[in-house]
PDB file of C-alpha atoms in Angstrom:
ATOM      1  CA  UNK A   1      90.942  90.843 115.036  1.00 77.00           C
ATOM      2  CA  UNK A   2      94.147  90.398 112.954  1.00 82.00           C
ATOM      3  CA  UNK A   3      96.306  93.593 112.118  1.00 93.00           C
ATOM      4  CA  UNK A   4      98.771  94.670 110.627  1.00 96.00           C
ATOM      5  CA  UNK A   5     101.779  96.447 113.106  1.00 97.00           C
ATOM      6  CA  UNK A   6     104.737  98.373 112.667  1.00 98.00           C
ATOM      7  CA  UNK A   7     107.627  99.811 114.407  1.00 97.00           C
ATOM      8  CA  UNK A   8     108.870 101.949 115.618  1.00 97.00           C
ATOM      9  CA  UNK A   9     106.468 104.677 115.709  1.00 97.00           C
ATOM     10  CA  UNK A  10     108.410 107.985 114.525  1.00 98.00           C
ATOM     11  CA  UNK A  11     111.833 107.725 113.887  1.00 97.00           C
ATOM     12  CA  UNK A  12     114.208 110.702 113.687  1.00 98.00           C
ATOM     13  CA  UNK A  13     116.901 110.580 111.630  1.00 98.00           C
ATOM     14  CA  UNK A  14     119.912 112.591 110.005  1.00 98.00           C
ATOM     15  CA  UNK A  15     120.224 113.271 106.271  1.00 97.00           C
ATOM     16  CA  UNK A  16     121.859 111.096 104.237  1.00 97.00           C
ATOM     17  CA  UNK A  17     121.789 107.811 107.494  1.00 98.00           C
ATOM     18  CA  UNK A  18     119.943 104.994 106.278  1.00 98.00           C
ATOM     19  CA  UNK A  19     116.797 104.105 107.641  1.00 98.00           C
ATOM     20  CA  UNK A  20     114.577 100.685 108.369  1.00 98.00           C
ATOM     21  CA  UNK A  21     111.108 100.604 108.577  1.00 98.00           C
ATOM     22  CA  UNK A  22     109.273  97.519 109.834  1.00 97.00           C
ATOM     23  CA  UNK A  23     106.316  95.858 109.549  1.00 97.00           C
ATOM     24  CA  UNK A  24     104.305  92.729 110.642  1.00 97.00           C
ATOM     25  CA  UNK A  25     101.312  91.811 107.789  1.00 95.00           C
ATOM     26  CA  UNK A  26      98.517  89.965 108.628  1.00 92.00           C
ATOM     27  CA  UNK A  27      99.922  86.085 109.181  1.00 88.00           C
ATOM     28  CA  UNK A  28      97.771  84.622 106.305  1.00 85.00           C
ATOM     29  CA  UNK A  29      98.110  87.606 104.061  1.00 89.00           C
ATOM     30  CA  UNK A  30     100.308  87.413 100.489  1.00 88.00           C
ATOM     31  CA  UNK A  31     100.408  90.910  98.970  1.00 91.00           C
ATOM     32  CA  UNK A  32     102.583  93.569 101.225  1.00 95.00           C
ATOM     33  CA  UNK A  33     102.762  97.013 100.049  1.00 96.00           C
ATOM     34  CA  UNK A  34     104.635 100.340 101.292  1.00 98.00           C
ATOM     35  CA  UNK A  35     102.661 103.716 100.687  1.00 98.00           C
ATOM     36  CA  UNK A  36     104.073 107.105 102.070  1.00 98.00           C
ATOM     37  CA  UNK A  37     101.580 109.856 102.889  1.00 98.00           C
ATOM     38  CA  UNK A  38     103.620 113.606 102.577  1.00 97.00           C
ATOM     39  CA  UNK A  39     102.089 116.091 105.552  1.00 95.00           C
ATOM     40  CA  UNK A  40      99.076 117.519 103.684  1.00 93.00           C
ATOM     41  CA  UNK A  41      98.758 115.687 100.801  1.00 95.00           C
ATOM     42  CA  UNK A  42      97.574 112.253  99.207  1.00 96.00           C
ATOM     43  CA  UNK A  43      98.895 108.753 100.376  1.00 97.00           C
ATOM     44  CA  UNK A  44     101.245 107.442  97.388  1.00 97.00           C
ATOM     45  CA  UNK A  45     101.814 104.124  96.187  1.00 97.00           C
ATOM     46  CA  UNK A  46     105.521 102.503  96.819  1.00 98.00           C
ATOM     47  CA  UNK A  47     105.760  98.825  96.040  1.00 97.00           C
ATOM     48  CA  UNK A  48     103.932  95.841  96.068  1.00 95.00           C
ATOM     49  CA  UNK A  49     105.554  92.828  97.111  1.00 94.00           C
ATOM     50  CA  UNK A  50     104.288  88.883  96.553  1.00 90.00           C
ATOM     51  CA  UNK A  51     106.102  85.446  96.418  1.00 88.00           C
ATOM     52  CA  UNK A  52     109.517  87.274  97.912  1.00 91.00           C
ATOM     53  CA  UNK A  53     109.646  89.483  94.648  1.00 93.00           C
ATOM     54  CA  UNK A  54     108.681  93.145  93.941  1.00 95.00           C
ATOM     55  CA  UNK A  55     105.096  93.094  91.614  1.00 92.00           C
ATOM     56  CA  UNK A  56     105.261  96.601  90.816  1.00 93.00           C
ATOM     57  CA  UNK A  57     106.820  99.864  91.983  1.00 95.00           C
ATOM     58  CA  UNK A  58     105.971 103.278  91.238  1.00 95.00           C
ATOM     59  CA  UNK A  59     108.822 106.122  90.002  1.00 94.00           C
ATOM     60  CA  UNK A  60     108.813 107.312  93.599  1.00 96.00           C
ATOM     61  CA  UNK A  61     110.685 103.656  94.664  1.00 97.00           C
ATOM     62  CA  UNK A  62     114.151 104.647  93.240  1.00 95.00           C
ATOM     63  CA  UNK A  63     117.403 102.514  93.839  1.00 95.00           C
ATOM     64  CA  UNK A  64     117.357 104.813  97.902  1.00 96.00           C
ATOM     65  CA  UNK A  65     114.520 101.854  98.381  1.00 97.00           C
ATOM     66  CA  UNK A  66     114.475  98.463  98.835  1.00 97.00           C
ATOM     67  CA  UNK A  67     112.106  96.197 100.244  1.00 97.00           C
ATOM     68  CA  UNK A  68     112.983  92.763 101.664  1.00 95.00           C
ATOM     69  CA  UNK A  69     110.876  89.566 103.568  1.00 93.00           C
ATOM     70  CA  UNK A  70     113.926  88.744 106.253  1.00 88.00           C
ATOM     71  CA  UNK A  71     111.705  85.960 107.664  1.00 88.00           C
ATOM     72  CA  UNK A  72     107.777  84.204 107.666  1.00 79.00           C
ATOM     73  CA  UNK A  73     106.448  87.529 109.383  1.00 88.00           C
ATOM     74  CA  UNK A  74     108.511  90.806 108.919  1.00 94.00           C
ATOM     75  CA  UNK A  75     108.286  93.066 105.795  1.00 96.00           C
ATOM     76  CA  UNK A  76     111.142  96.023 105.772  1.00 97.00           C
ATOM     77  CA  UNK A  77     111.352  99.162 103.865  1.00 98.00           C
ATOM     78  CA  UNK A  78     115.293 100.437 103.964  1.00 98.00           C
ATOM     79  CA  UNK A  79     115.736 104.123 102.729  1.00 98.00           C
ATOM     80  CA  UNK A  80     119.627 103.693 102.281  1.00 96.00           C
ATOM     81  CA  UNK A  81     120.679 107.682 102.277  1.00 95.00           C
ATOM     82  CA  UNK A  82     117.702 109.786 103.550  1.00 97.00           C
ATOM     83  CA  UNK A  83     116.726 112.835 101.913  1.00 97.00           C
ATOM     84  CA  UNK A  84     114.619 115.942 103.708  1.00 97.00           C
ATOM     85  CA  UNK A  85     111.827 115.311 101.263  1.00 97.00           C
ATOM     86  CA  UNK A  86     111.809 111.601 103.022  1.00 97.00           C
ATOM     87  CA  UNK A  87     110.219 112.698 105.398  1.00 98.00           C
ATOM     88  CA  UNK A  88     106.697 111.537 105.227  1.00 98.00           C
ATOM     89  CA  UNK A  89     103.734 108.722 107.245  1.00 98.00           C
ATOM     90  CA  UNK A  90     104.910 105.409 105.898  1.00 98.00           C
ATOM     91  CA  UNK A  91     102.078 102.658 105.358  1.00 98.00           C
ATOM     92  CA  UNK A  92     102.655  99.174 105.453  1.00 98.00           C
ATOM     93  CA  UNK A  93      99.315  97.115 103.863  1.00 97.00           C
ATOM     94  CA  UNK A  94      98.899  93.927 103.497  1.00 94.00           C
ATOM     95  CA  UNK A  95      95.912  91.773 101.308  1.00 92.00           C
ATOM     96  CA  UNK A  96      94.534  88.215 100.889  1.00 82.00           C
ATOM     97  CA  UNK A  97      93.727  87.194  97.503  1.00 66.00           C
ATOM     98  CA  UNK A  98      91.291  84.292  98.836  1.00 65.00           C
ATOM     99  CA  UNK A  99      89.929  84.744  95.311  1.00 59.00           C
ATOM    100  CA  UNK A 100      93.032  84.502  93.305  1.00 53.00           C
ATOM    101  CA  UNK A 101      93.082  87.792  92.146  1.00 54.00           C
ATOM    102  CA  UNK A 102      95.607  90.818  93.589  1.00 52.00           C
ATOM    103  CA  UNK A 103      92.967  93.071  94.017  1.00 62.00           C
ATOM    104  CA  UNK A 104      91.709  92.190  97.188  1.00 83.00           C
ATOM    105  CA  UNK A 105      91.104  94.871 100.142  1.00 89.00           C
ATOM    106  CA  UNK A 106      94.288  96.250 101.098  1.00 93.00           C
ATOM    107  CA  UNK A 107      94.679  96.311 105.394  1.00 94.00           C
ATOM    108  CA  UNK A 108      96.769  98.927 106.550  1.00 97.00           C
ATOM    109  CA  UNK A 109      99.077  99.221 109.918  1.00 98.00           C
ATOM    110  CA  UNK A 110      99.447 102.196 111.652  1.00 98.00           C
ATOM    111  CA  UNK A 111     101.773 104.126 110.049  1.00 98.00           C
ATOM    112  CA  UNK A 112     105.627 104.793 110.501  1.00 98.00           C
ATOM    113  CA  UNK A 113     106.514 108.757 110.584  1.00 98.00           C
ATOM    114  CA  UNK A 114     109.979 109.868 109.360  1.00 98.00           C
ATOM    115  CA  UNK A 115     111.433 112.694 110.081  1.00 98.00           C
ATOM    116  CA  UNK A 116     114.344 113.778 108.264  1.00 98.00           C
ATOM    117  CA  UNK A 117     116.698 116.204 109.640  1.00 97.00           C
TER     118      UNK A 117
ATOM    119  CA  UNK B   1      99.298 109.033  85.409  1.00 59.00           C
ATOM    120  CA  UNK B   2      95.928 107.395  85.925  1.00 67.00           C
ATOM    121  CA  UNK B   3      93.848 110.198  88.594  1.00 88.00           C
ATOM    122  CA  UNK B   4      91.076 109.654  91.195  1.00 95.00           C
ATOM    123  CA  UNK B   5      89.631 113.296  91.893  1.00 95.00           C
ATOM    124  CA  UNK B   6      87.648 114.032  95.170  1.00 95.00           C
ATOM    125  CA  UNK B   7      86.252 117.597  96.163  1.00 90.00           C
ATOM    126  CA  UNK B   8      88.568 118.490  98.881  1.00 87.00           C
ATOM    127  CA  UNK B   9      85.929 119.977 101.256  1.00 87.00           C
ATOM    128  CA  UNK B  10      85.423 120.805 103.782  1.00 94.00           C
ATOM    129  CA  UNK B  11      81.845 119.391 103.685  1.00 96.00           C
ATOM    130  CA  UNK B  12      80.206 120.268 107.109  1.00 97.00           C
ATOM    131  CA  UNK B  13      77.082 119.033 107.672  1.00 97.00           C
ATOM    132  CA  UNK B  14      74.909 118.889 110.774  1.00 97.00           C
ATOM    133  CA  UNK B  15      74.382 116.019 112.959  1.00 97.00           C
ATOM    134  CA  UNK B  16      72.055 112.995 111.756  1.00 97.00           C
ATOM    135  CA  UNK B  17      72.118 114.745 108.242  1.00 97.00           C
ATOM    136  CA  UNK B  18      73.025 112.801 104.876  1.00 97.00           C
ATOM    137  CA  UNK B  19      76.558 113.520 103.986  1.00 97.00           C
ATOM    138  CA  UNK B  20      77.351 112.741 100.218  1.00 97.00           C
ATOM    139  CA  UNK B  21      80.834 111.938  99.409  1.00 97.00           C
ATOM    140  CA  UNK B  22      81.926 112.299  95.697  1.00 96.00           C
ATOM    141  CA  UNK B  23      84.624 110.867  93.246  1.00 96.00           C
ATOM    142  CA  UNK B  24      85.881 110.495  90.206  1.00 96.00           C
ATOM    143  CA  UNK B  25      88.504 108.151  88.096  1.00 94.00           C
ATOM    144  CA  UNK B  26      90.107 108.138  85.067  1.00 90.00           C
ATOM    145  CA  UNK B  27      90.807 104.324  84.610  1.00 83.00           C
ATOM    146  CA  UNK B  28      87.981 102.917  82.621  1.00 82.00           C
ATOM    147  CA  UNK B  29      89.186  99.419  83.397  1.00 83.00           C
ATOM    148  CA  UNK B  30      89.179 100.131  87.070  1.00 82.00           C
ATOM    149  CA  UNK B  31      87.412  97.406  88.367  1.00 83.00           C
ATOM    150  CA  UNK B  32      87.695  97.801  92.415  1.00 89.00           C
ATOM    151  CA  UNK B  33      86.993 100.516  94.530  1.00 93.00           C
ATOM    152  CA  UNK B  34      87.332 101.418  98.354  1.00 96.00           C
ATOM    153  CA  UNK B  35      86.121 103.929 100.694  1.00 97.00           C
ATOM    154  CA  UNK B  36      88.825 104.646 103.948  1.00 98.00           C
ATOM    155  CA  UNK B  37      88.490 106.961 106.175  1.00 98.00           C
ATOM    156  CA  UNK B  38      91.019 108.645 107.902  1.00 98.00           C
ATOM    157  CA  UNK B  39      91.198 110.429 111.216  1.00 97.00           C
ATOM    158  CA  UNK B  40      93.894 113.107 111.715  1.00 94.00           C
ATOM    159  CA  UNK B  41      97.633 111.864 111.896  1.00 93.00           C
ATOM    160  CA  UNK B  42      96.540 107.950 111.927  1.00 96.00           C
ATOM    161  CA  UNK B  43      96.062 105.251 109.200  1.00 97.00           C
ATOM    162  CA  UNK B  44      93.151 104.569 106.136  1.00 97.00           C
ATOM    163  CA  UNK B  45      90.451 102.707 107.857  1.00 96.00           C
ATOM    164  CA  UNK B  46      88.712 100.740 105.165  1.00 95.00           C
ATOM    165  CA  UNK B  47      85.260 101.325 105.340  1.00 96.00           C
ATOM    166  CA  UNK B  48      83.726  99.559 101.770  1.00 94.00           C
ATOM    167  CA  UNK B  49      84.721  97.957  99.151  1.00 93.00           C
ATOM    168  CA  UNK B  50      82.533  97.773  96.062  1.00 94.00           C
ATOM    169  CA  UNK B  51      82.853  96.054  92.594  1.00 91.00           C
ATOM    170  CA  UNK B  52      79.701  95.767  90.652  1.00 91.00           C
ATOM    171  CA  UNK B  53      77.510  98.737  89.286  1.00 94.00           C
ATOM    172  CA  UNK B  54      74.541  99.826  92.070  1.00 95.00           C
ATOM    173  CA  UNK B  55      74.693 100.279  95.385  1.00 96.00           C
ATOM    174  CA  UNK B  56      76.177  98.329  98.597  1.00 96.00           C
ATOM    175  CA  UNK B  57      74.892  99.272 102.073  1.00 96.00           C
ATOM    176  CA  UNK B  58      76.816  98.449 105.167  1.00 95.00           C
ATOM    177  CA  UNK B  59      74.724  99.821 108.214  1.00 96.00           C
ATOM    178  CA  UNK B  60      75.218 103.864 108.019  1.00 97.00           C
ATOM    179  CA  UNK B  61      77.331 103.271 104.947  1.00 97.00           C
ATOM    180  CA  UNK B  62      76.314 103.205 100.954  1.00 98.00           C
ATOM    181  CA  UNK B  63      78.811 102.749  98.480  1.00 97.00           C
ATOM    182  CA  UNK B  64      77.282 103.633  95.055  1.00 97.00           C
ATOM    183  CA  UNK B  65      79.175 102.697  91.881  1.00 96.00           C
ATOM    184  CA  UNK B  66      78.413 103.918  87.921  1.00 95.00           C
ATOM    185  CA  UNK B  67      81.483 102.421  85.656  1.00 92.00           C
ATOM    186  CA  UNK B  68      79.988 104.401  82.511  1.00 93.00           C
ATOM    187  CA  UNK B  69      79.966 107.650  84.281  1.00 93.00           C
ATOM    188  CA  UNK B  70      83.332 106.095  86.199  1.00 93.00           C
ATOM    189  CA  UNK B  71      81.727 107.473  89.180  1.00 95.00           C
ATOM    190  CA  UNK B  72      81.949 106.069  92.744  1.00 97.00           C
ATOM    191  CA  UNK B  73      80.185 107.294  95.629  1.00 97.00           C
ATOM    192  CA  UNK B  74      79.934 107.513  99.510  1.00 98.00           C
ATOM    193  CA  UNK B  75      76.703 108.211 101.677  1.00 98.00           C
ATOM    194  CA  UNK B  76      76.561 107.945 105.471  1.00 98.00           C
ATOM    195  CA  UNK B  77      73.382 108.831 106.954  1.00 98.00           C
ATOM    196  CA  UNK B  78      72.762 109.525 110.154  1.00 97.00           C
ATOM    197  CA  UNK B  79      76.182 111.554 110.255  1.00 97.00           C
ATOM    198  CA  UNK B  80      77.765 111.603 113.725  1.00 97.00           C
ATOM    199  CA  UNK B  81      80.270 114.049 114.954  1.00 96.00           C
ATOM    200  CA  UNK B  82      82.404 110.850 115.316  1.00 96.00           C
ATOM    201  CA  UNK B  83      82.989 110.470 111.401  1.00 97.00           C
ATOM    202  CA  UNK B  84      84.310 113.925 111.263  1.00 97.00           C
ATOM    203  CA  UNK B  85      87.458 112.814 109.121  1.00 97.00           C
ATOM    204  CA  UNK B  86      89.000 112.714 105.727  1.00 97.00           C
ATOM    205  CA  UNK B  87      87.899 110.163 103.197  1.00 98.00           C
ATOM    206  CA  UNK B  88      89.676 108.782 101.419  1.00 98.00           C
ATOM    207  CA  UNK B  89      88.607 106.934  97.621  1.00 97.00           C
ATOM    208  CA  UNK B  90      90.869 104.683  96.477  1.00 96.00           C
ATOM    209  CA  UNK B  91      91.432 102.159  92.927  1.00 94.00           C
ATOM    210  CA  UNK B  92      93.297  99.768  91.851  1.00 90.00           C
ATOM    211  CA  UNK B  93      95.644 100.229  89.063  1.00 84.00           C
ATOM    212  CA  UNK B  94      95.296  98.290  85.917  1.00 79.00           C
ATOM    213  CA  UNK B  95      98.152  96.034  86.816  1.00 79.00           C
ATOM    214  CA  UNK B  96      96.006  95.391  89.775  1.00 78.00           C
ATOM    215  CA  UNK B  97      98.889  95.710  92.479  1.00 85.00           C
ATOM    216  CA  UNK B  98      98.650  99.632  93.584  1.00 90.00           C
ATOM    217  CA  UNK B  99      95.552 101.430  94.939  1.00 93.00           C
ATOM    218  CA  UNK B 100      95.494 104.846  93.838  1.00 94.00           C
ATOM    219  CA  UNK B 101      94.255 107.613  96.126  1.00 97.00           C
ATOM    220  CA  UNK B 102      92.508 110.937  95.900  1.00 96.00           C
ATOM    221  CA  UNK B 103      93.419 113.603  97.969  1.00 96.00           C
ATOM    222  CA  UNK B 104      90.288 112.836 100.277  1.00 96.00           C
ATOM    223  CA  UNK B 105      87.506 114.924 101.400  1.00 97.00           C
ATOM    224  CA  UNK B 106      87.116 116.383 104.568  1.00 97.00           C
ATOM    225  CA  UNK B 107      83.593 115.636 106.292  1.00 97.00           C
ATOM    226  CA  UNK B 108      82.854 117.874 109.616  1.00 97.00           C
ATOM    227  CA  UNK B 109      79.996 116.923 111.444  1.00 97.00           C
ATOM    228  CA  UNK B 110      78.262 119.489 113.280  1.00 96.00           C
ATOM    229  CA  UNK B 111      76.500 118.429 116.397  1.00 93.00           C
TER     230      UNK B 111
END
């Protein structure tokens, strides 16, 4: 069965180094999105990302963020200049509209954790 | 800022019981919903998606939906120890791009 994947795993970093998350959507998948999850509390919304341009971002997704499709099967999050309350599970999700609509079930990989130091 | 509100828990109930899962949204254009479940330290596991008013069953699984009462619902019956986990309810935004999360509640099955 089709996943989604990302790497690596847990990544340890300094404050203030910039960071790359990666992740591999599902192959026929359109809509990528990036949630983080905070120890203890609620998994938060990031971006959304279809046709190689952001569809919507939420205040959390500041100008540390970016999100970029290098090539037909990666999707990256770069935090450019860490911060300790970075530190946080990172999602990757990815979603078929085989309707046409955006609001199809979202798939999610198995989380990135950060830990910022 | 557009909510979904779950009952934190913990909800224990004993094995092969009916646990009833609860939520809550603000959005009264929400039109998708999602149950995922989560196991400690990993990922949202979808377990169902539902759309229209009523119910949906999926083996152990109903999803029940009321848009006028903007009400969604989870019932497993036949509870395991195995879906001891947080759940997690989830909606779409009105641009339709973000899912929105409770906080989840956490289900303990006793055995």
């Amino acid at each position: 069965e089709p996943e989604v994947t990302q790497t690596p795993s847990h990544q340890v970093t300094q404050m203030g180094q910039e960071v790359i998350l990666r992740c591999v959507p599902i192959s026929n998948h359109l809509y990528f999105y990036w949630y983080r999850q905070i120890l203890g509390q609620k998994v938060e919304f990031l971006v959304s990302f279809y046709n190689n341009e952001i569809s919507e971002k939420s205040e959390i997704f500041d100008d540390q963020f970016s999100v970029e499709r290098p090539d037909g099967s990666n999707f990256t999050l770069k935090i450019r200049s860490t911060k300790l309350e970075d530190s946080a599970m990172y999602f990757c999700a990815s979603s078929d509209p085989g309707t046409g609509a955006s609001t199809d079930t979202q798939y999610f990989g198995p989380g990135t954790r950060l830990t910022v130091l | 800022q557009k909510e979904v509100e779950q009952n934190s828990g913990p909800l224990s109930v004993p094995e092969g019981a009916i646990a009833s899962l609860n939520c809550t949204y603000s959005d009264r254009v929400s039109q998708s919903f999602f149950w995922y479940r989560q196991y400690s330290g990993k990922s949202p596991e979808l377990i169902m998606s539902i759309y229209s008013n009523g119910d949906k069953e999926d083996g152990r699984f109903t999803a029940q939906l009321n848009k006028a009462s903007q009400y969604v619902s989870l019932l497993i019956r036949d509870s395991q120890p195995s879906d001891s986990a947080t759940y997690l309810c989830a909606v779409y935004s009105n641009s339709g791009y973000a899912l929105n999360f409770g906080k989840g509640t956490s289900l303990l099955v006793t055995p």
